[in-house]
CSV table of C-alpha atoms and ligand atoms in Angstrom, one decimal:
chain,number,residue,atom,x,y,z
A,697,MET,CA,-34.5,9.6,-9.9
A,698,ARG,CA,-31.6,9.2,-12.5
A,699,PHE,CA,-28.5,7.3,-11.6
A,700,GLY,CA,-26.2,10.3,-11.9
A,701,ALA,CA,-28.2,12.2,-9.6
A,702,ARG,CA,-28.4,9.3,-7.1
A,703,LEU,CA,-24.7,8.9,-7.3
A,704,HIS,CA,-24.0,12.5,-6.7
A,705,ARG,CA,-26.2,12.4,-3.6
A,706,ALA,CA,-24.5,9.1,-2.5
A,707,ILE,CA,-21.1,10.6,-2.8
A,708,ALA,CA,-22.2,13.9,-1.0
A,709,GLU,CA,-23.6,11.9,1.9
A,710,ARG,CA,-21.0,9.0,2.1
A,711,GLY,CA,-17.8,10.4,0.4
A,712,PRO,CA,-16.3,9.4,-3.1
A,713,LEU,CA,-15.4,5.8,-2.4
A,714,CYS,CA,-16.3,2.6,-4.2
A,715,VAL,CA,-15.3,-0.6,-2.4
A,716,GLY,CA,-15.3,-3.9,-4.2
A,717,ILE,CA,-16.5,-7.3,-3.1
A,718,ASP,CA,-14.0,-9.7,-4.8
A,719,PRO,CA,-14.1,-13.2,-2.8
A,720,HIS,CA,-10.7,-14.3,-4.0
A,721,PRO,CA,-9.9,-18.0,-2.8
A,722,GLY,CA,-6.9,-16.5,-1.0
A,723,LEU,CA,-9.0,-14.2,0.8
A,724,LEU,CA,-11.5,-16.8,1.9
A,725,ASP,CA,-8.4,-18.7,3.2
A,726,ALA,CA,-7.3,-15.5,5.1
A,727,TRP,CA,-10.7,-15.1,6.6
A,728,GLY,CA,-10.7,-18.8,7.8
A,729,LEU,CA,-13.6,-19.7,5.5
A,730,PRO,CA,-13.7,-22.6,3.3
A,731,ARG,CA,-13.4,-22.4,-0.5
A,732,ASP,CA,-17.1,-23.4,-1.0
A,733,VAL,CA,-20.3,-21.8,-1.4
A,734,SER,CA,-20.9,-21.6,2.4
A,735,GLY,CA,-17.5,-19.7,2.7
A,736,LEU,CA,-18.4,-17.5,-0.3
A,737,GLU,CA,-21.8,-16.6,1.4
A,738,ARG,CA,-20.2,-15.8,4.6
A,739,PHE,CA,-17.7,-13.6,3.0
A,740,ALA,CA,-20.2,-11.7,0.7
A,741,LEU,CA,-22.7,-11.2,3.5
A,742,THR,CA,-20.1,-10.1,6.0
A,743,ALA,CA,-18.7,-7.6,3.5
A,744,ALA,CA,-22.2,-6.4,2.6
A,745,GLU,CA,-23.0,-5.8,6.4
A,746,ALA,CA,-19.8,-4.0,6.8
A,747,LEU,CA,-20.0,-1.8,3.6
A,748,GLY,CA,-23.8,-1.5,2.9
A,749,ASP,CA,-24.6,1.2,5.2
A,750,THR,CA,-21.3,3.4,5.2
A,751,VAL,CA,-19.8,3.2,1.5
A,752,ALA,CA,-21.5,5.2,-1.3
A,753,VAL,CA,-21.0,2.5,-3.9
A,754,VAL,CA,-20.1,-1.1,-3.6
A,755,LYS,CA,-18.9,-3.2,-6.6
A,756,PRO,CA,-19.4,-6.9,-6.3
A,757,GLN,CA,-17.0,-8.6,-8.8
A,758,SER,CA,-19.3,-11.2,-10.5
A,759,ALA,CA,-16.5,-13.5,-11.7
A,760,PHE,CA,-15.9,-14.5,-8.2
A,761,PHE,CA,-19.5,-15.6,-7.8
A,762,GLU,CA,-19.9,-17.2,-11.2
A,763,ALA,CA,-16.9,-19.4,-10.3
A,764,TYR,CA,-19.3,-21.4,-7.9
A,765,GLY,CA,-22.0,-21.8,-10.5
A,766,SER,CA,-25.9,-21.3,-9.9
A,767,LYS,CA,-25.4,-21.3,-6.2
A,768,GLY,CA,-22.6,-18.7,-6.4
A,769,VAL,CA,-25.0,-16.5,-8.4
A,770,ALA,CA,-27.6,-16.9,-5.9
A,771,VAL,CA,-25.2,-15.5,-3.2
A,772,LEU,CA,-24.5,-12.7,-5.5
A,773,GLU,CA,-28.3,-12.0,-5.9
A,774,ARG,CA,-28.6,-11.9,-1.9
A,775,ALA,CA,-25.5,-9.7,-1.6
A,776,ILE,CA,-27.0,-7.3,-4.1
A,777,ALA,CA,-30.4,-7.2,-2.3
A,778,GLU,CA,-28.8,-6.7,1.1
A,779,LEU,CA,-26.4,-3.9,-0.1
A,780,ARG,CA,-29.3,-2.1,-1.8
A,781,ALA,CA,-31.6,-2.5,1.3
A,782,ALA,CA,-28.7,-1.0,3.4
A,783,GLY,CA,-28.5,2.2,1.2
A,784,ALA,CA,-25.5,1.5,-0.9
A,785,LEU,CA,-25.4,1.9,-4.6
A,786,VAL,CA,-24.5,-1.4,-6.3
A,787,LEU,CA,-22.2,-1.3,-9.2
A,788,LEU,CA,-22.0,-4.9,-10.5
A,789,ASP,CA,-18.6,-5.4,-12.2
A,790,VAL,CA,-19.5,-7.8,-15.0
A,791,LYS,CA,-17.9,-6.0,-18.2
A,792,ARG,CA,-20.5,-7.1,-20.6
A,793,GLY,CA,-20.3,-6.5,-24.2
A,794,ASP,CA,-21.8,-8.0,-27.2
A,795,ILE,CA,-23.9,-7.5,-30.3
A,796,GLY,CA,-27.0,-5.2,-29.7
A,797,SER,CA,-29.5,-8.0,-29.6
A,798,THR,CA,-27.6,-9.9,-27.1
A,799,MET,CA,-26.8,-6.6,-25.0
A,800,ALA,CA,-30.6,-6.3,-24.8
A,801,ALA,CA,-30.7,-9.6,-22.9
A,802,TYR,CA,-27.8,-8.4,-20.6
A,803,ALA,CA,-29.6,-5.3,-20.0
A,804,ALA,CA,-32.7,-7.4,-19.0
A,805,ALA,CA,-30.6,-9.3,-16.5
A,806,TYR,CA,-28.7,-6.4,-14.8
A,807,LEU,CA,-30.5,-3.1,-15.5
A,808,THR,CA,-34.3,-3.9,-15.3
A,809,ASP,CA,-36.7,-3.8,-12.4
A,810,GLY,CA,-37.6,-7.2,-11.0
A,811,SER,CA,-34.6,-9.1,-12.3
A,812,PRO,CA,-32.9,-10.8,-9.3
A,813,LEU,CA,-29.5,-9.6,-10.6
A,814,ALA,CA,-30.7,-6.0,-11.1
A,815,ALA,CA,-28.0,-3.6,-9.9
A,816,ASP,CA,-27.9,0.3,-9.8
A,817,ALA,CA,-25.3,0.0,-12.6
A,818,VAL,CA,-22.9,-2.2,-14.3
A,819,THR,CA,-19.6,-2.1,-16.2
A,820,VAL,CA,-19.8,-2.6,-20.0
A,821,SER,CA,-17.2,-3.1,-22.7
A,822,PRO,CA,-17.5,-0.9,-25.6
A,823,TYR,CA,-15.1,-2.9,-27.8
A,824,LEU,CA,-17.7,-4.4,-30.0
A,825,GLY,CA,-18.4,-0.7,-30.9
A,826,PHE,CA,-20.0,1.8,-28.6
A,827,GLY,CA,-23.1,1.8,-30.4
A,828,SER,CA,-23.6,-1.9,-29.5
A,829,LEU,CA,-24.2,-0.7,-26.1
A,830,ALA,CA,-27.3,1.1,-27.0
A,831,PRO,CA,-29.7,-1.4,-25.3
A,832,ALA,CA,-27.9,-1.3,-21.9
A,833,VAL,CA,-27.8,2.4,-22.0
A,834,GLU,CA,-31.5,2.8,-22.8
A,835,ALA,CA,-32.5,0.2,-20.2
A,836,ALA,CA,-30.3,2.1,-17.7
A,837,THR,CA,-31.7,5.5,-18.4
A,838,ALA,CA,-35.4,4.2,-18.5
A,839,SER,CA,-34.9,2.8,-15.1
A,840,GLY,CA,-32.7,5.1,-12.9
A,841,ARG,CA,-29.6,3.1,-13.6
A,842,GLY,CA,-26.1,3.5,-14.9
A,843,VAL,CA,-23.4,2.1,-17.0
A,844,PHE,CA,-19.6,2.4,-16.9
A,845,ALA,CA,-17.8,1.8,-20.1
A,846,LEU,CA,-14.3,0.7,-20.2
A,847,ALA,CA,-12.1,3.5,-21.4
A,848,LEU,CA,-8.6,3.1,-20.1
A,849,THR,CA,-8.4,0.2,-17.9
A,850,SER,CA,-5.9,-0.4,-15.0
A,851,ASN,CA,-4.1,-3.4,-16.5
A,852,PRO,CA,-0.9,-2.7,-18.7
A,853,GLU,CA,-2.2,-5.0,-21.5
A,854,GLY,CA,-5.2,-2.5,-22.1
A,855,ALA,CA,-3.0,0.1,-23.7
A,856,SER,CA,-2.5,-2.0,-26.9
A,857,VAL,CA,-6.2,-1.5,-27.8
A,858,GLN,CA,-7.2,1.5,-25.9
A,859,ARG,CA,-4.4,3.7,-27.1
A,860,ALA,CA,-4.5,2.7,-30.7
A,861,THR,CA,-5.5,5.4,-33.0
A,862,ALA,CA,-8.8,5.1,-34.5
A,863,ALA,CA,-9.6,5.9,-38.2
A,864,ASP,CA,-10.4,9.6,-37.5
A,865,GLY,CA,-7.1,10.2,-35.6
A,866,ARG,CA,-8.4,10.1,-32.0
A,867,SER,CA,-7.4,7.4,-29.8
A,868,VAL,CA,-9.7,4.5,-29.3
A,869,ALA,CA,-10.2,5.6,-25.6
A,870,GLN,CA,-10.8,9.2,-26.6
A,871,ALA,CA,-13.4,8.0,-28.9
A,872,VAL,CA,-15.1,6.1,-26.0
A,873,VAL,CA,-15.0,9.2,-23.9
A,874,ASP,CA,-16.7,11.3,-26.5
A,875,GLU,CA,-19.4,8.9,-27.1
A,876,ALA,CA,-20.2,8.9,-23.3
A,877,ALA,CA,-19.9,12.7,-23.2
A,878,ALA,CA,-22.4,13.0,-26.1
A,879,LEU,CA,-24.9,10.7,-24.1
A,880,ASN,CA,-24.4,12.9,-20.9
A,881,ALA,CA,-24.9,16.2,-22.7
A,882,GLY,CA,-27.0,18.5,-20.7
A,883,VAL,CA,-27.7,16.2,-17.9
A,884,GLU,CA,-27.3,17.6,-14.3
A,885,PRO,CA,-25.6,17.2,-12.0
A,886,LEU,CA,-24.0,13.9,-13.3
A,887,GLY,CA,-24.7,12.0,-16.3
A,888,ASP,CA,-25.9,8.3,-16.2
A,889,VAL,CA,-23.0,7.1,-18.4
A,890,GLY,CA,-19.8,6.7,-16.6
A,891,LEU,CA,-16.4,5.6,-17.7
A,892,VAL,CA,-13.6,3.3,-16.1
A,893,VAL,CA,-10.2,4.9,-16.1
A,894,GLY,CA,-7.5,3.2,-14.2
A,895,ALA,CA,-5.8,5.0,-11.4
A,896,THR,CA,-2.7,3.2,-12.3
A,897,LEU,CA,-2.1,4.9,-15.7
A,898,ALA,CA,1.3,6.6,-16.3
A,899,GLU,CA,-0.5,9.4,-18.0
A,900,LEU,CA,-4.2,10.2,-18.7
A,901,GLY,CA,-3.8,11.0,-22.4
A,902,VAL,CA,-7.5,11.6,-23.0
A,903,ASP,CA,-9.6,14.8,-22.6
A,904,LEU,CA,-12.4,14.1,-19.9
A,905,SER,CA,-13.3,17.9,-19.7
A,906,ASP,CA,-16.8,17.3,-21.5
A,907,LEU,CA,-17.6,14.1,-19.9
A,908,ARG,CA,-20.2,15.4,-17.3
A,909,GLY,CA,-20.3,11.6,-16.0
A,910,PRO,CA,-18.7,9.7,-13.3
A,911,VAL,CA,-15.2,8.0,-13.6
A,912,LEU,CA,-14.7,4.9,-11.9
A,913,ALA,CA,-10.9,4.7,-11.1
A,914,PRO,CA,-9.8,1.1,-10.2
A,915,GLY,CA,-6.3,0.2,-9.3
A,916,PHE,CA,-6.4,2.2,-6.2
A,917,GLY,CA,-4.7,0.1,-3.5
A,918,ALA,CA,-3.6,-3.4,-4.3
A,919,GLN,CA,-2.6,-2.6,-7.8
A,920,GLY,CA,-0.4,0.3,-6.4
A,921,ALA,CA,-2.2,3.5,-7.3
A,922,THR,CA,-2.3,6.2,-4.4
A,923,VAL,CA,-4.1,9.4,-3.8
A,924,ALA,CA,-1.2,11.1,-5.3
A,925,ASP,CA,-1.8,9.3,-8.6
A,926,LEU,CA,-5.5,10.2,-8.5
A,927,ARG,CA,-4.7,14.0,-8.3
A,928,ARG,CA,-1.9,13.6,-10.8
A,929,LEU,CA,-4.3,12.1,-13.4
A,930,PHE,CA,-7.5,13.8,-12.6
A,931,GLY,CA,-6.5,17.1,-11.0
A,932,ALA,CA,-7.2,18.7,-7.8
A,933,ASP,CA,-11.0,18.6,-8.1
A,934,LEU,CA,-11.9,14.9,-7.8
A,935,SER,CA,-15.7,15.5,-7.9
A,936,GLY,CA,-17.0,12.9,-10.2
A,937,VAL,CA,-14.1,10.6,-9.7
A,938,LEU,CA,-14.9,7.3,-7.8
A,939,PRO,CA,-11.7,5.5,-6.7
A,940,THR,CA,-12.5,1.9,-6.0
A,941,THR,CA,-10.5,-0.6,-4.1
A,942,SER,CA,-11.2,-4.3,-3.2
A,943,ARG,CA,-8.3,-6.3,-1.8
A,944,ASP,CA,-6.9,-3.5,0.2
A,945,VAL,CA,-10.0,-3.2,2.3
A,946,LEU,CA,-11.2,-6.9,2.2
A,947,LYS,CA,-7.7,-8.1,3.6
A,948,HIS,CA,-8.8,-6.6,6.9
A,949,GLY,CA,-11.7,-9.1,7.4
A,950,PRO,CA,-13.2,-11.3,8.6
A,951,GLY,CA,-14.6,-8.7,11.2
A,952,ALA,CA,-17.1,-6.3,10.0
A,953,ALA,CA,-15.8,-3.8,12.4
A,954,THR,CA,-12.1,-4.0,11.1
A,955,LEU,CA,-13.5,-3.8,7.5
A,956,ARG,CA,-15.4,-0.5,8.4
A,957,SER,CA,-12.2,0.8,10.0
A,958,ALA,CA,-10.2,0.1,6.9
A,959,VAL,CA,-12.9,1.8,4.8
A,960,ALA,CA,-12.7,4.9,7.2
A,961,ARG,CA,-8.9,4.9,6.8
A,962,VAL,CA,-9.1,4.8,3.0
A,963,ARG,CA,-11.8,7.6,2.9
A,964,ASP,CA,-9.8,9.9,5.3
A,965,SER,CA,-6.7,9.3,2.9
A,966,LEU,CA,-8.7,10.9,0.1
A,967,ASP,CA,-9.2,14.0,1.9
A,968,VAL,CA,-12.0,15.5,-0.1
B,1372,LIG,O1,-9.7,-1.5,-15.3
B,1372,LIG,C1,-10.2,-2.2,-14.5
B,1372,LIG,C2,-11.4,-2.5,-14.4
B,1372,LIG,C3,-12.0,-3.3,-13.3
B,1372,LIG,N1,-11.2,-3.7,-12.4
B,1372,LIG,C4,-11.7,-4.5,-11.4
B,1372,LIG,O2,-11.6,-3.7,-10.2
B,1372,LIG,C5,-11.4,-4.5,-9.1
B,1372,LIG,C6,-10.0,-4.2,-8.4
B,1372,LIG,O3,-9.5,-5.0,-7.4
B,1372,LIG,P1,-8.4,-4.6,-6.5
B,1372,LIG,O4,-8.3,-5.7,-5.4
B,1372,LIG,O5,-8.6,-3.3,-5.8
B,1372,LIG,O6,-7.1,-4.6,-7.3
B,1372,LIG,C7,-11.3,-6.1,-9.4
B,1372,LIG,O7,-12.6,-6.4,-9.5
B,1372,LIG,C8,-11.1,-5.8,-11.2
B,1372,LIG,O8,-11.7,-6.8,-11.9
B,1372,LIG,C9,-9.9,-3.5,-12.4
B,1372,LIG,O9,-9.0,-3.7,-11.6
B,1372,LIG,N2,-9.4,-2.5,-13.5
């Protein structure tokens, strides 16, 4: 089954929420865990236990695992496997982007059956040109996986590039939106090419009406965005919009039960 269809079903069954696993050193401290691979492992596997059977999409942030070297990446591999076994879709936040021949290697690592780091979807950066993402898009669609391309990121610095005007007069972000929309054309119920659009934006400033793909909305929670911001940016109908939050849920650890309660509160607040 295509990724978009799997995501549509997961949202219908579990609600429109993505929760990130971001093992910040400060969160390890707060959970009473050591800042080493054993602490990382306990953190990631506790989060996976709490989230894997209840949240539609879980988004491990690769950087926090890579920080511990090969042993940290091994923990990431295990967390991905446990989350997928528990029924969550895993969106690995790696924001990869490179020339096409190197993108093919990233696609082999993250979007190909049998790879230890294979997830259900990954974040990708289109800022080497959207066309450079083709190997990732092809590997994803061939294997029932997806990609989420950065369009308008939640950090204030993103605007200087993403709001710039491209040669044809569109904003760079709108050009990314249009490229993703072209790849999703005709795919029901949801395309496999999603976008990242921050929930923190002062204004949307792009037309998403032809996208037909999912929108990952980071910035919800710890970065200050609220449910009202989601509605202001994306309208009353949030279908296809996947708010994602990490620290705002993770700060309720180390207990799996308190993490689950935090997820339930966030999901209830979405009221969809
Ligand atoms: O535009 C973007 C793209 C990705 N992120 C990532 O999402 C989480 C946010 O964590 P919070 O604790 O909820 O702030 C993190 O992994 C970022 O790298 C983003 O924030 N903005």
